[in-house]
Short mmCIF file of C-alpha atoms in Angstrom, two decimals:
data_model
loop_
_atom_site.label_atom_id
_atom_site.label_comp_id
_atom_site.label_asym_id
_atom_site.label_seq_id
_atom_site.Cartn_x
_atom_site.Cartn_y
_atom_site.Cartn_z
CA UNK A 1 -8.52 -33.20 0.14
CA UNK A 2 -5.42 -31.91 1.75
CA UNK A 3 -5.27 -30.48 5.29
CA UNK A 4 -4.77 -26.88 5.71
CA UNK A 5 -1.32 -25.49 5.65
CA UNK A 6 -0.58 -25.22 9.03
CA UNK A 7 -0.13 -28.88 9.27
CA UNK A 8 2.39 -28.98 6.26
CA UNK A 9 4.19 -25.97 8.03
CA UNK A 10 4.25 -28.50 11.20
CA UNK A 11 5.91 -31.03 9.59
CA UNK A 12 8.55 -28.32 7.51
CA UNK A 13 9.11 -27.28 10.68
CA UNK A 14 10.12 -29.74 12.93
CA UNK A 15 12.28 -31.75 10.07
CA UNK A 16 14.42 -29.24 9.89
CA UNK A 17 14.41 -27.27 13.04
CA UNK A 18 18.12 -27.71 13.55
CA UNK A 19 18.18 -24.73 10.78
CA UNK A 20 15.22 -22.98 11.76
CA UNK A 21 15.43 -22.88 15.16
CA UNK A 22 19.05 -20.44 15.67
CA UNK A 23 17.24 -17.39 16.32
CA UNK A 24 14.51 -18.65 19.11
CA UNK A 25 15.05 -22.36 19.41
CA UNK A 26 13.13 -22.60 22.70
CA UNK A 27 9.84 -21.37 21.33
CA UNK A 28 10.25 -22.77 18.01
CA UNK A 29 10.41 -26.36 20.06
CA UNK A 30 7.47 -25.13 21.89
CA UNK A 31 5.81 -24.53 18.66
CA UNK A 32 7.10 -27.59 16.87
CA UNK A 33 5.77 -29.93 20.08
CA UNK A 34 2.12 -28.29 20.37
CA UNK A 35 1.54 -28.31 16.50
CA UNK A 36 2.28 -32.15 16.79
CA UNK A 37 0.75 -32.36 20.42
CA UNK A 38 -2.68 -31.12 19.30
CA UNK A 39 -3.63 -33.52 16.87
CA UNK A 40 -2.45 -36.33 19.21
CA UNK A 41 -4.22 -34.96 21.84
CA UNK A 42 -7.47 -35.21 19.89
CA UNK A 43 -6.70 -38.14 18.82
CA UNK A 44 -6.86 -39.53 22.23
CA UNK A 45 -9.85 -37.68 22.83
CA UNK A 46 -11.81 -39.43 19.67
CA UNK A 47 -10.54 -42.97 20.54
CA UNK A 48 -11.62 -42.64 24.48
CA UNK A 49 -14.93 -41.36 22.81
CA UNK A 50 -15.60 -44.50 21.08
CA UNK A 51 -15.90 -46.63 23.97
CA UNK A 52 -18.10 -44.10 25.89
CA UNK A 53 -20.18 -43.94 23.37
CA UNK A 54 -21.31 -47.61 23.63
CA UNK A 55 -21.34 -46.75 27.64
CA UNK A 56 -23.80 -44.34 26.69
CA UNK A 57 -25.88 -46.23 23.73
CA UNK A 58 -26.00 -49.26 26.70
CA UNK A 59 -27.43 -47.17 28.95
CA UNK A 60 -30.01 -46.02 27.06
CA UNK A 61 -30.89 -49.89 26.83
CA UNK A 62 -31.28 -50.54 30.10
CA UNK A 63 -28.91 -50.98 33.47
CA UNK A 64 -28.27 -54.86 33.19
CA UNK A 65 -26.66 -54.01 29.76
CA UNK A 66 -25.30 -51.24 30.84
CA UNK A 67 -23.31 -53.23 33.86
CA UNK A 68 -22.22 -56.47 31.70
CA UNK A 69 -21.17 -53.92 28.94
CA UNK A 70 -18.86 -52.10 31.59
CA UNK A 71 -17.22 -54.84 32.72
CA UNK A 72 -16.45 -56.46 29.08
CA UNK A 73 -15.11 -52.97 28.05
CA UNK A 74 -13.01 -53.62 31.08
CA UNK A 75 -11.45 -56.53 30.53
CA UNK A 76 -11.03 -55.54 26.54
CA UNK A 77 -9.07 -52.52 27.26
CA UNK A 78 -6.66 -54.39 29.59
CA UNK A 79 -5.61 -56.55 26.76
CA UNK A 80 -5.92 -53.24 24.08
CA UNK A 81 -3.32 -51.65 26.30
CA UNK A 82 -1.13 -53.97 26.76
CA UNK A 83 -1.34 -54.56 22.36
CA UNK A 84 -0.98 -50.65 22.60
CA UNK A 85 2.45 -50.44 24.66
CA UNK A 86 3.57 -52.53 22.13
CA UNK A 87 3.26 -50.83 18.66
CA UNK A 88 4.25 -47.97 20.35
CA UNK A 89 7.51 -49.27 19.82
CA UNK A 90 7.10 -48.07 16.25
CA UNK A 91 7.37 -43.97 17.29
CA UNK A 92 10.72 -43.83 18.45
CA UNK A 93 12.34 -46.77 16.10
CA UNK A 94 11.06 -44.26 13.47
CA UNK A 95 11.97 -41.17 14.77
CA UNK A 96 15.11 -42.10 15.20
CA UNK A 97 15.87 -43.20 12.02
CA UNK A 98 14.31 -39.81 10.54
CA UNK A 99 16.45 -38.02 12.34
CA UNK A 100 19.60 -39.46 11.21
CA UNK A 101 18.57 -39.58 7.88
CA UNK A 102 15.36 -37.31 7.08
CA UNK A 103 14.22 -39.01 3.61
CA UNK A 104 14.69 -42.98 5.28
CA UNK A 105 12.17 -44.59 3.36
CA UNK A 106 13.11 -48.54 3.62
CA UNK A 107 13.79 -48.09 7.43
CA UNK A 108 10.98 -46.60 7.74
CA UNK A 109 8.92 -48.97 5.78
CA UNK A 110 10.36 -52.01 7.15
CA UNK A 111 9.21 -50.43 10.77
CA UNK A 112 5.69 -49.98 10.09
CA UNK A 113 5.58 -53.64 8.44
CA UNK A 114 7.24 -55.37 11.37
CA UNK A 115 5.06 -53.47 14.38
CA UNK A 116 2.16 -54.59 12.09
CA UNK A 117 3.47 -58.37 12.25
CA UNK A 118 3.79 -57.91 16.19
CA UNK A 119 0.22 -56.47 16.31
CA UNK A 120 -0.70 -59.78 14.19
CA UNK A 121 1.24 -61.87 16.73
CA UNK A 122 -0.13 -60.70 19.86
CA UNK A 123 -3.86 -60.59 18.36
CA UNK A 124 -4.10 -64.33 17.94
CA UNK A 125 -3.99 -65.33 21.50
CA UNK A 126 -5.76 -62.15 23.13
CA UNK A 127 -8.62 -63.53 20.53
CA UNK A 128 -8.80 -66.77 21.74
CA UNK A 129 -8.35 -65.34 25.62
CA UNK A 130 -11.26 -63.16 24.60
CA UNK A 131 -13.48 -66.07 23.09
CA UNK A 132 -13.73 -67.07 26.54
CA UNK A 133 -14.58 -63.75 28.23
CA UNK A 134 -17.77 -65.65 30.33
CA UNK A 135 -15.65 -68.37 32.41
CA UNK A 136 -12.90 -66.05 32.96
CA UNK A 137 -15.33 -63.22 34.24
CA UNK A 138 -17.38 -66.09 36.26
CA UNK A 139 -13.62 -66.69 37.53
CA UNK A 140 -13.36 -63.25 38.69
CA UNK A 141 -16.19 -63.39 40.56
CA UNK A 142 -18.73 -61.92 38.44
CA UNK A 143 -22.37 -62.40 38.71
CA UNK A 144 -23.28 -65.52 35.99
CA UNK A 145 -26.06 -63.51 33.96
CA UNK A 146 -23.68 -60.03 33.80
CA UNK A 147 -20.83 -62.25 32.63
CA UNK A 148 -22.73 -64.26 29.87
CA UNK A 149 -24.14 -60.61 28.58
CA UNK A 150 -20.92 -59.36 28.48
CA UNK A 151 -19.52 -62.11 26.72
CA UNK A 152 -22.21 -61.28 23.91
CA UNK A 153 -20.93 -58.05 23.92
CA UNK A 154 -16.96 -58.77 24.06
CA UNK A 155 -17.25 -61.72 20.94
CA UNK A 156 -17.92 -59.38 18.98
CA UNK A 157 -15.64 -55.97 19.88
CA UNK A 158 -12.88 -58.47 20.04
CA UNK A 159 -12.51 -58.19 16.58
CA UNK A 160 -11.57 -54.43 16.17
CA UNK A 161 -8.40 -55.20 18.35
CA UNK A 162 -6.31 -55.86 15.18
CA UNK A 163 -7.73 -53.22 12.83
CA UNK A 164 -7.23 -51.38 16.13
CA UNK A 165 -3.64 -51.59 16.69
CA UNK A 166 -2.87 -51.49 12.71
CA UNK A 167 -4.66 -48.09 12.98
CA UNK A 168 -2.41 -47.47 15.99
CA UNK A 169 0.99 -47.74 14.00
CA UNK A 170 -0.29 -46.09 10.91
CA UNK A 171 -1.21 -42.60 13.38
CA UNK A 172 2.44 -43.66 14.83
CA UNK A 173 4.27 -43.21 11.43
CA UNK A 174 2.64 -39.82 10.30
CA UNK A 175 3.17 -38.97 13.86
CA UNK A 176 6.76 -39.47 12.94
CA UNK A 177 6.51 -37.63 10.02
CA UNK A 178 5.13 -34.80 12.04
CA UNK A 179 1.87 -34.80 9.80
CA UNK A 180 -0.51 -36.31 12.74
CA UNK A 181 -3.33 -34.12 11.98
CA UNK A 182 -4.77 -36.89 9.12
CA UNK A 183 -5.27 -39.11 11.99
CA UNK A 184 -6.98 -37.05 14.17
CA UNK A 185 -9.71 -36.79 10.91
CA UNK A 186 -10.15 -40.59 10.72
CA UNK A 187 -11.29 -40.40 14.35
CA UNK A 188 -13.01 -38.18 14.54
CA UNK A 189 -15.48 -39.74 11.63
CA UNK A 190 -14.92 -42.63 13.62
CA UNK A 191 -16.47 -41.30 16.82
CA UNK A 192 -19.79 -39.99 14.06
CA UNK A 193 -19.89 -43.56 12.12
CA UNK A 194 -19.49 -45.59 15.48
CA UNK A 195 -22.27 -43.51 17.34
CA UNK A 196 -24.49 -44.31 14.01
CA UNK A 197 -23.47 -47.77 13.80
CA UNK A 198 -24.06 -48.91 17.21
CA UNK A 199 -27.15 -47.00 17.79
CA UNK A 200 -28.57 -48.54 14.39
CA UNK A 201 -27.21 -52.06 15.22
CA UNK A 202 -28.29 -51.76 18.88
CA UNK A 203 -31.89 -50.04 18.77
CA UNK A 204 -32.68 -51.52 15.65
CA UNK A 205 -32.70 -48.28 13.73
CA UNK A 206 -32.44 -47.12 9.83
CA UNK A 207 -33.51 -50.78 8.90
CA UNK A 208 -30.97 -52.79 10.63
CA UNK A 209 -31.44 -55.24 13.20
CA UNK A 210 -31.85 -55.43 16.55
CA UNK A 211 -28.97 -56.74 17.94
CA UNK A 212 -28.27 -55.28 21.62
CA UNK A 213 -25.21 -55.64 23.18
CA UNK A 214 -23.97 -58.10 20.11
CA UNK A 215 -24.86 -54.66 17.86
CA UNK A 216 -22.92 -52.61 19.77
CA UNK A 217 -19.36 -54.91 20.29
CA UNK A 218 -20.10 -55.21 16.14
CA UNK A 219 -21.01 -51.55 15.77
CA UNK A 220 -17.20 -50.79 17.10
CA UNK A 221 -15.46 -53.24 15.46
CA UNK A 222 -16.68 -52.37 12.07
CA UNK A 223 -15.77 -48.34 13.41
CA UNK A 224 -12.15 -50.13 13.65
CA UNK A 225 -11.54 -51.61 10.75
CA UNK A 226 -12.99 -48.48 8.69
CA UNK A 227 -10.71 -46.72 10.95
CA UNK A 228 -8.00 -48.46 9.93
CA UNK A 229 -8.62 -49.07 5.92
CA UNK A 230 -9.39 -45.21 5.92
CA UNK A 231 -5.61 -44.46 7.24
CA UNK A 232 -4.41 -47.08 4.58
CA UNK A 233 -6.07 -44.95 2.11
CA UNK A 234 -4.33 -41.46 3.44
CA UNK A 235 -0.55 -43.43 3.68
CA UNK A 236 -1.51 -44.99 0.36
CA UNK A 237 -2.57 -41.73 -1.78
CA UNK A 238 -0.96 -38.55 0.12
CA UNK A 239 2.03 -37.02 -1.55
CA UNK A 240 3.82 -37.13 1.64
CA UNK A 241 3.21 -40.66 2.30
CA UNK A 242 2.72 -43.09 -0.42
CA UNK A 243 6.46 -43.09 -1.65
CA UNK A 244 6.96 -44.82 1.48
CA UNK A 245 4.98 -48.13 0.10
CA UNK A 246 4.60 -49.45 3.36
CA UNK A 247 1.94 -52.11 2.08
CA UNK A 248 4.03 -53.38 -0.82
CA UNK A 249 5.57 -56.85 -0.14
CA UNK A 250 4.40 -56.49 3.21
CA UNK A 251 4.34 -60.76 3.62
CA UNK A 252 8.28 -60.40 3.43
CA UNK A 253 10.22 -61.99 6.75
CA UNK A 254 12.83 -58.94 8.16
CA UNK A 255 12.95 -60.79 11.79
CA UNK A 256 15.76 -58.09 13.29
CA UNK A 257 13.75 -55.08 12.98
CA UNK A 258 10.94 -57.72 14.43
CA UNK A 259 12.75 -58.43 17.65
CA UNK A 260 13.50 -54.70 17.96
CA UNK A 261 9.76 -54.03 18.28
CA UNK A 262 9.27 -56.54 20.57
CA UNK A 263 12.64 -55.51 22.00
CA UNK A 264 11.44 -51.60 22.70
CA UNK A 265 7.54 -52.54 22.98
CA UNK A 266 7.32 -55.10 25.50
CA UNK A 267 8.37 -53.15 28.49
CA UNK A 268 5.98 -50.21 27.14
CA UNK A 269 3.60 -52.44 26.78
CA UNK A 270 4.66 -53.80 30.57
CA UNK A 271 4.60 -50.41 31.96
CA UNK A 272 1.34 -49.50 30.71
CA UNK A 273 -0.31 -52.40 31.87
CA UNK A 274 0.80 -52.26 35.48
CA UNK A 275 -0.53 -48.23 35.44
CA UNK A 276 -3.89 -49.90 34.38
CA UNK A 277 -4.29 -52.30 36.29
CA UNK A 278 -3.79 -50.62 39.37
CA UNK A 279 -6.12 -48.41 38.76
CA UNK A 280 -8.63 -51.81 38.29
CA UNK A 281 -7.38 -52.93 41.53
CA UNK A 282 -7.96 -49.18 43.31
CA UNK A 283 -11.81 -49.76 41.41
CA UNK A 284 -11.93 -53.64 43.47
CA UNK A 285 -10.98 -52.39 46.55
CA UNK A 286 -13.65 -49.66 46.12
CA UNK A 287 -16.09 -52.52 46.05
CA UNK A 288 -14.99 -53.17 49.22
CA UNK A 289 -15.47 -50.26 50.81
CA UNK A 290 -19.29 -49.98 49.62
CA UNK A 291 -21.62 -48.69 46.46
CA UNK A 292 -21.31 -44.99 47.39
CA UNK A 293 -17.22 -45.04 47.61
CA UNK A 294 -17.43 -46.83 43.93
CA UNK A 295 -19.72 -44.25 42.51
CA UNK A 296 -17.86 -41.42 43.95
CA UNK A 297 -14.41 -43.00 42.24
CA UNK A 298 -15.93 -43.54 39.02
CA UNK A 299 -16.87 -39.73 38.70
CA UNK A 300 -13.12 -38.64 40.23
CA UNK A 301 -11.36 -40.69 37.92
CA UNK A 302 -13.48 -39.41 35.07
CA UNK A 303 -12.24 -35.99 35.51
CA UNK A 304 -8.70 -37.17 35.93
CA UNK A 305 -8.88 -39.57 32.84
CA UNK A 306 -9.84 -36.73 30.84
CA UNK A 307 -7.34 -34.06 32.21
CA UNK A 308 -4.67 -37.15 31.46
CA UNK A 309 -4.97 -37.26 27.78
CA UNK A 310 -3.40 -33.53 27.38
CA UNK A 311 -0.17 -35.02 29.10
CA UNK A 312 -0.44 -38.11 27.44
CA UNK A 313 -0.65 -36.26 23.63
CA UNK A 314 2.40 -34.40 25.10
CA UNK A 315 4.25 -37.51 25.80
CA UNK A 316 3.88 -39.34 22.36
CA UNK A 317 4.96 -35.95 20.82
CA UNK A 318 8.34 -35.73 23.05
CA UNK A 319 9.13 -39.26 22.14
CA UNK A 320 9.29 -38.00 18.02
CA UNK A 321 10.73 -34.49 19.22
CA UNK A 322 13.61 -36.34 21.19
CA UNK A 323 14.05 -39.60 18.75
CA UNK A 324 14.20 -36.65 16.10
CA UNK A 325 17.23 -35.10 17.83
CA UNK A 326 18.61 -38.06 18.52
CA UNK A 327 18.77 -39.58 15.54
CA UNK A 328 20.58 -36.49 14.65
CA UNK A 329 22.92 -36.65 17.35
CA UNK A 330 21.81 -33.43 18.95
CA UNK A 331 22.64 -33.31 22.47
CA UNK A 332 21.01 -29.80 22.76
CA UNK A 333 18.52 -30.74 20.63
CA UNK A 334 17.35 -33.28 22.83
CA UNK A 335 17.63 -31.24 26.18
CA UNK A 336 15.43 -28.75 24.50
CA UNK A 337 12.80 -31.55 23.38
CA UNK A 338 12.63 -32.72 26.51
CA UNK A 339 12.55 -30.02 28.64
CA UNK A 340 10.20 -28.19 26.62
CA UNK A 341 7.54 -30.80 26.41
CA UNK A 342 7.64 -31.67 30.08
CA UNK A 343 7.23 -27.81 31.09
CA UNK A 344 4.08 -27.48 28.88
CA UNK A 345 2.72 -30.93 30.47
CA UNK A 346 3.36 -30.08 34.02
CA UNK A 347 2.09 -26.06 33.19
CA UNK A 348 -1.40 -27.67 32.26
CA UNK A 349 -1.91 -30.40 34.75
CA UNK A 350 -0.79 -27.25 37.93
CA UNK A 351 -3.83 -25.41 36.37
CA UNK A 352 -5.99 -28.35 36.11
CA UNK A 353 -5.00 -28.72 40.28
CA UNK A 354 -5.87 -25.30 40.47
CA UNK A 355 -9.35 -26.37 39.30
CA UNK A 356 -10.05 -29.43 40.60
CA UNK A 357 -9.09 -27.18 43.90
CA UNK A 358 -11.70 -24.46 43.46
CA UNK A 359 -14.84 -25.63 41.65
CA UNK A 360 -14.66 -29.57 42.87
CA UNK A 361 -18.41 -29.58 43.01
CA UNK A 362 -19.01 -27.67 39.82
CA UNK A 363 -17.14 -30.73 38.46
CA UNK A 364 -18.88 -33.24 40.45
CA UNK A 365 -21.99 -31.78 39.37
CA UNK A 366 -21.49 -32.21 35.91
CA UNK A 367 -22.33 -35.98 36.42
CA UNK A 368 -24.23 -35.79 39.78
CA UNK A 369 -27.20 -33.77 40.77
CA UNK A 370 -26.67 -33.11 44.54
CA UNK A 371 -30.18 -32.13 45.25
CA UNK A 372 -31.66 -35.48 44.06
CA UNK A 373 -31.31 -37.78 47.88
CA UNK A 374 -29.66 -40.71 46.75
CA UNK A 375 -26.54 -38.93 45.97
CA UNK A 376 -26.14 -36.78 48.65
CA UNK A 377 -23.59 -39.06 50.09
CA UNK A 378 -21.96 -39.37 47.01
CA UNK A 379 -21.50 -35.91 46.50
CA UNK A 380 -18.31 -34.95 49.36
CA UNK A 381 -16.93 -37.95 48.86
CA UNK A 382 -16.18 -37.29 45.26
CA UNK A 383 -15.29 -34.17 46.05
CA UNK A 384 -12.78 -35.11 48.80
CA UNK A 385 -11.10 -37.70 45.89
CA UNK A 386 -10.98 -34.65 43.66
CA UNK A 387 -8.84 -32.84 46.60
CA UNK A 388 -6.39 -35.98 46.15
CA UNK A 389 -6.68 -35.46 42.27
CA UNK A 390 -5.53 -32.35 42.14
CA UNK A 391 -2.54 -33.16 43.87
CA UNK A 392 -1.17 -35.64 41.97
CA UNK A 393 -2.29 -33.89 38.87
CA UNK A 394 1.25 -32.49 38.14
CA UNK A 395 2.76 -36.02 39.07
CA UNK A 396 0.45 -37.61 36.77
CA UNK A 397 1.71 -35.37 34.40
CA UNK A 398 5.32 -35.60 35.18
CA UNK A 399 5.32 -39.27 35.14
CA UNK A 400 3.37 -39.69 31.51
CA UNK A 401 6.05 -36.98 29.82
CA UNK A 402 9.11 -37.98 31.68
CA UNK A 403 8.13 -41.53 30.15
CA UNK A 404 7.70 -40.39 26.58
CA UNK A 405 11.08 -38.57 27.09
CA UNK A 406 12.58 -41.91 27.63
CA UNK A 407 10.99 -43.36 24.84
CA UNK A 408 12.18 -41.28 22.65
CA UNK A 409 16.14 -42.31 23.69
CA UNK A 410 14.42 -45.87 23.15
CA UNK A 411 14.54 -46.02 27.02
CA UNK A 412 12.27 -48.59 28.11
CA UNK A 413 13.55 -51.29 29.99
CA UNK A 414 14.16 -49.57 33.45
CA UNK A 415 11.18 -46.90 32.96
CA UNK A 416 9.30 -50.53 33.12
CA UNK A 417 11.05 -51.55 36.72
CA UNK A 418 10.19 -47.55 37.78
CA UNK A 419 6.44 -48.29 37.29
CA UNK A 420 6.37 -51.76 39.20
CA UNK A 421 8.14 -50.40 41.95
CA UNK A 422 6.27 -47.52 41.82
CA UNK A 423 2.68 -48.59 40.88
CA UNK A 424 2.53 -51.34 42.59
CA UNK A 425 4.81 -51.57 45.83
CA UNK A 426 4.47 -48.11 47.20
CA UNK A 427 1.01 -46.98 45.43
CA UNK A 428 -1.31 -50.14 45.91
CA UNK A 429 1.00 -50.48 49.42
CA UNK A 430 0.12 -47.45 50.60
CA UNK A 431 -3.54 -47.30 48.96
CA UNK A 432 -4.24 -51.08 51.49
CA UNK A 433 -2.32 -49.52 54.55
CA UNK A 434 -4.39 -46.44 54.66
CA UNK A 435 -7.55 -47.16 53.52
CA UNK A 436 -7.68 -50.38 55.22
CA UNK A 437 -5.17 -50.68 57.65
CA UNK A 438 -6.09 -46.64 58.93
CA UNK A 439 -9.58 -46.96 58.14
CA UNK A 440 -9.33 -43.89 55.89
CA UNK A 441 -11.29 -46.07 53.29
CA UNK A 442 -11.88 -44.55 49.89
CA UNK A 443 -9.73 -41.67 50.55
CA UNK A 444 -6.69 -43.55 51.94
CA UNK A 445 -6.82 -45.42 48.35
CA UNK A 446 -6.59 -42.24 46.60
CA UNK A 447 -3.97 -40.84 48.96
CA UNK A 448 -1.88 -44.56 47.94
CA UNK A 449 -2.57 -43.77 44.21
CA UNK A 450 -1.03 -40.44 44.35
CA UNK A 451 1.84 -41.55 45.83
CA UNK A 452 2.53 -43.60 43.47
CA UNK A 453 2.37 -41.67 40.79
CA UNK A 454 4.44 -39.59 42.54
CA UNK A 455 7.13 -41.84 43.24
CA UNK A 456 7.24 -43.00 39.39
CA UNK A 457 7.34 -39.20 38.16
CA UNK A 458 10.32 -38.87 40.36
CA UNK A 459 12.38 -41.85 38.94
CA UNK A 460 11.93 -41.37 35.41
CA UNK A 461 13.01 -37.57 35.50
CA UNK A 462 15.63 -38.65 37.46
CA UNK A 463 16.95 -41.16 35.05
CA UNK A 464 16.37 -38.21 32.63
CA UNK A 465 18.29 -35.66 34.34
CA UNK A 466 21.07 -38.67 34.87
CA UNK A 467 20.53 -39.32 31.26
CA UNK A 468 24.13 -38.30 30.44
CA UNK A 469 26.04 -40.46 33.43
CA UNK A 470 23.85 -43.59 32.23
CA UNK A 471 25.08 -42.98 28.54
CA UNK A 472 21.38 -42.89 27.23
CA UNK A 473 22.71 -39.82 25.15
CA UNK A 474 24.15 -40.72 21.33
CA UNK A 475 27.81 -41.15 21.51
CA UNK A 476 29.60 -38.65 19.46
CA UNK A 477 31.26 -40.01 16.47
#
């Protein structure tokens, strides 16, 4: 069944917005980017979803599963971001080469195959890593019975993280074709069929067995692969997409386009693993501090997570809007893509600050009920982290577009060195100084996160605004 017209009129429009765009080409880019922006941005939503869901589901079973399932989601996603950074090479390869040349069906093709193969390559030893999730969360430090449970759990899952990434590259290429909207369908019936899945698989429901936290790692790897084999299907049988054969002779060798993945995708990959993982360390160093500082974080970060994925939709559409334009060769065109994607991400994150400024404990209370006595200390101090969320809101959103800005000049390298420095020497620096060197504990961590982020946001739009000097830009002909 085809999607309704507005997402056709999204793609028409930003293929040939050169033409179209001569009368208002600022708000026709601001149309172009939140037509394509939406989708992804629900997107996001759906797949973030999927793993709170089994949160959830766990829950219900009881705390012990609930705590070995949290910490084998964590260690999953480390290793699904990292695979993540990588195929996201795929968006501006492609978008570049639609730009130059708008019907570029081999190139195209011979993208989607190769960040495929690199998906295939870095899933064989992440599953064998994963196989042996109990000894290297016993190494970690994790309690013995928690880490054998979640090991249950992560055999399992570990399974979806091909179907996973294949899924990932398929969204990437109709992302490219500015059609994103047929992803954003596949998961969202992958949120419904993995919330019926893992509650049948885990409860014991509808006739299936019990299975516990095995049922629910299963549950979402079957909600993978369906994902993935149901966006095979659209790129297979949609008009727009299937004279692109990207499955035909897929087993053929093309080993440059190969090493450009890897080439573009390993520092993304890089870069998003050292924003992760800092965040992992700020959730250790919680620990620390004491049960009441970790509960409060969890509930901060929530809210900030969620805020993030509107910024984050916004940066995977800039990289197509600018790989678009410069593929053409459109100087202007890229300013514009830029520019206007990074206004609309920093525009939404101020007013989230605004929020997160004057209803904290409305938010709080969403996940906390203040009157209940046990979480009365819980309460300000989540609070007083949302005071240091809403400050680096706008950084956090800065940071995320200014990134997919680079991307899309297939930027990557130095954006990777930006987050290191940034991340990791002044953010996780300044989060140990203060809230262990000042005593200003679980706030003083927050305070070192922010700063951070803010430091990162400042590099990559200056690289941006430098983008010129550094000859990022296409050389005319």
């Amino acid at each position: 069944m085809p999607f309704p017209s507005r997402f056709d009129y999204g793609g028409r429009l930003a293929m040939h917005a050169p033409a179209a765009s001569k009368a208002h080409p600022w708000r026709d880019e601001a149309a172009a980017t939140a037509q394509l922006a939406g989708p992804l941005i629900l997107t996001n939503l759906a797949q973030s979803a999927i793993n709170a869901t089994d949160v959830v589901l766990l829950g219900w079973l009881g705390a012990r599963e609930l705590a070995a399932s949290s910490i084998g989601i964590n260690l999953y996603i480390a290793f699904l971001i990292f695979g993540m950074g990588l195929v996201m090479a795929a968006s501006p390869i492609m978008a570049k080469q639609l730009g130059a040349r708008r019907h570029s069906v081999r190139e195209t093709r011979r993208t989607v195959r190769q960040a495929i193969w690199a998906a295939i390559t870095i899933a064989i030893p992440v599953w064998l890593i994963l196989w042996h999730a109990e000894p290297i969360l016993r190494l970690l430090g994790q309690d013995p019975v928690l880490a054998a449970d979640a090991a249950r759990f992560v055999r399992p899952l570990m399974f979806g993280y091909l179907p996973a990434l294949a899924y990932l590259v398929l969204r990437a290429f109709v992302a490219a074709l500015e059609l994103p909207a047929w992803a954003t369908l596949v998961s969202v019936a992958g949120v419904i069929s993995n919330a019926l899945l893992n509650y049948g698989l885990i409860f014991g429901a509808w006739g299936l067995p019990r299975l516990g936290l095995f049922g629910a790692g299963l549950g979402s790897t079957i909600t993978q692969t369906l994902m993935f084999l149901g966006m095979a299907v659209v790129v297979t049988h949609h008009r727009r997409f299937r004279r692109y054969r990207l499955f035909g002779r897929f087993w053929r060798t093309d080993w440059p386009r190969y090493r450009e993945v890897w080439r573009l995708g390993l520092p993304i990959a890089l870069t998003l693993g050292l924003e992760v993982t800092v965040f992992n360390a700020a959730v250790f160093l919680m620990g620390l501090i004491g049960a009441t500082s970790l509960a409060a974080h969890a509930i901060a970060i929530q809210i900030a997570s969620l805020t993030f994925m509107v910024p984050l939709g916004l940066s995977q559409a800039v990289t197509v809007r600018v790989g678009l334009a410069y593929g053409r060769g459109d100087r202007t065109g890229i300013a514009r893509a830029g520019w206007t994607a990074f206004a609309m991400g920093t525009a939404f994150m101020a007013g989230m600050a605004i929020v997160m400024f004057t209803v904290p404990h409305a938010l709080v209370g969403i996940f906390l009920d203040e009157a209940i006595p046990q979480n009365r200390a819980v309460v300000p101090l989540a609070v007083s982290f949302l005071s240091v969320a809403a400050v680096f809101q706008v950084f956090d959103g800065a940071q995320s577009v200014g990134a997919g800005m680079l991307r899309g000049l297939q930027d990557t390298t130095v954006p990777m060195i930006f987050a290191a420095f940034g991340y990791w020497i002044v953010g996780m620096g300044t989060a140990v100084w203060l809230g262990f060197g000042l005593g200003w504990q679980g706030f003083g961590i927050w305070v070192g996160l922010a700063a951070g982020l803010a430091i990162v946001s400042v590099l990559m739009i200056g690289r941006w605004l430098r983008r010129e000097r550094l000859t990022l830009l296409p050389q005319p002909a």
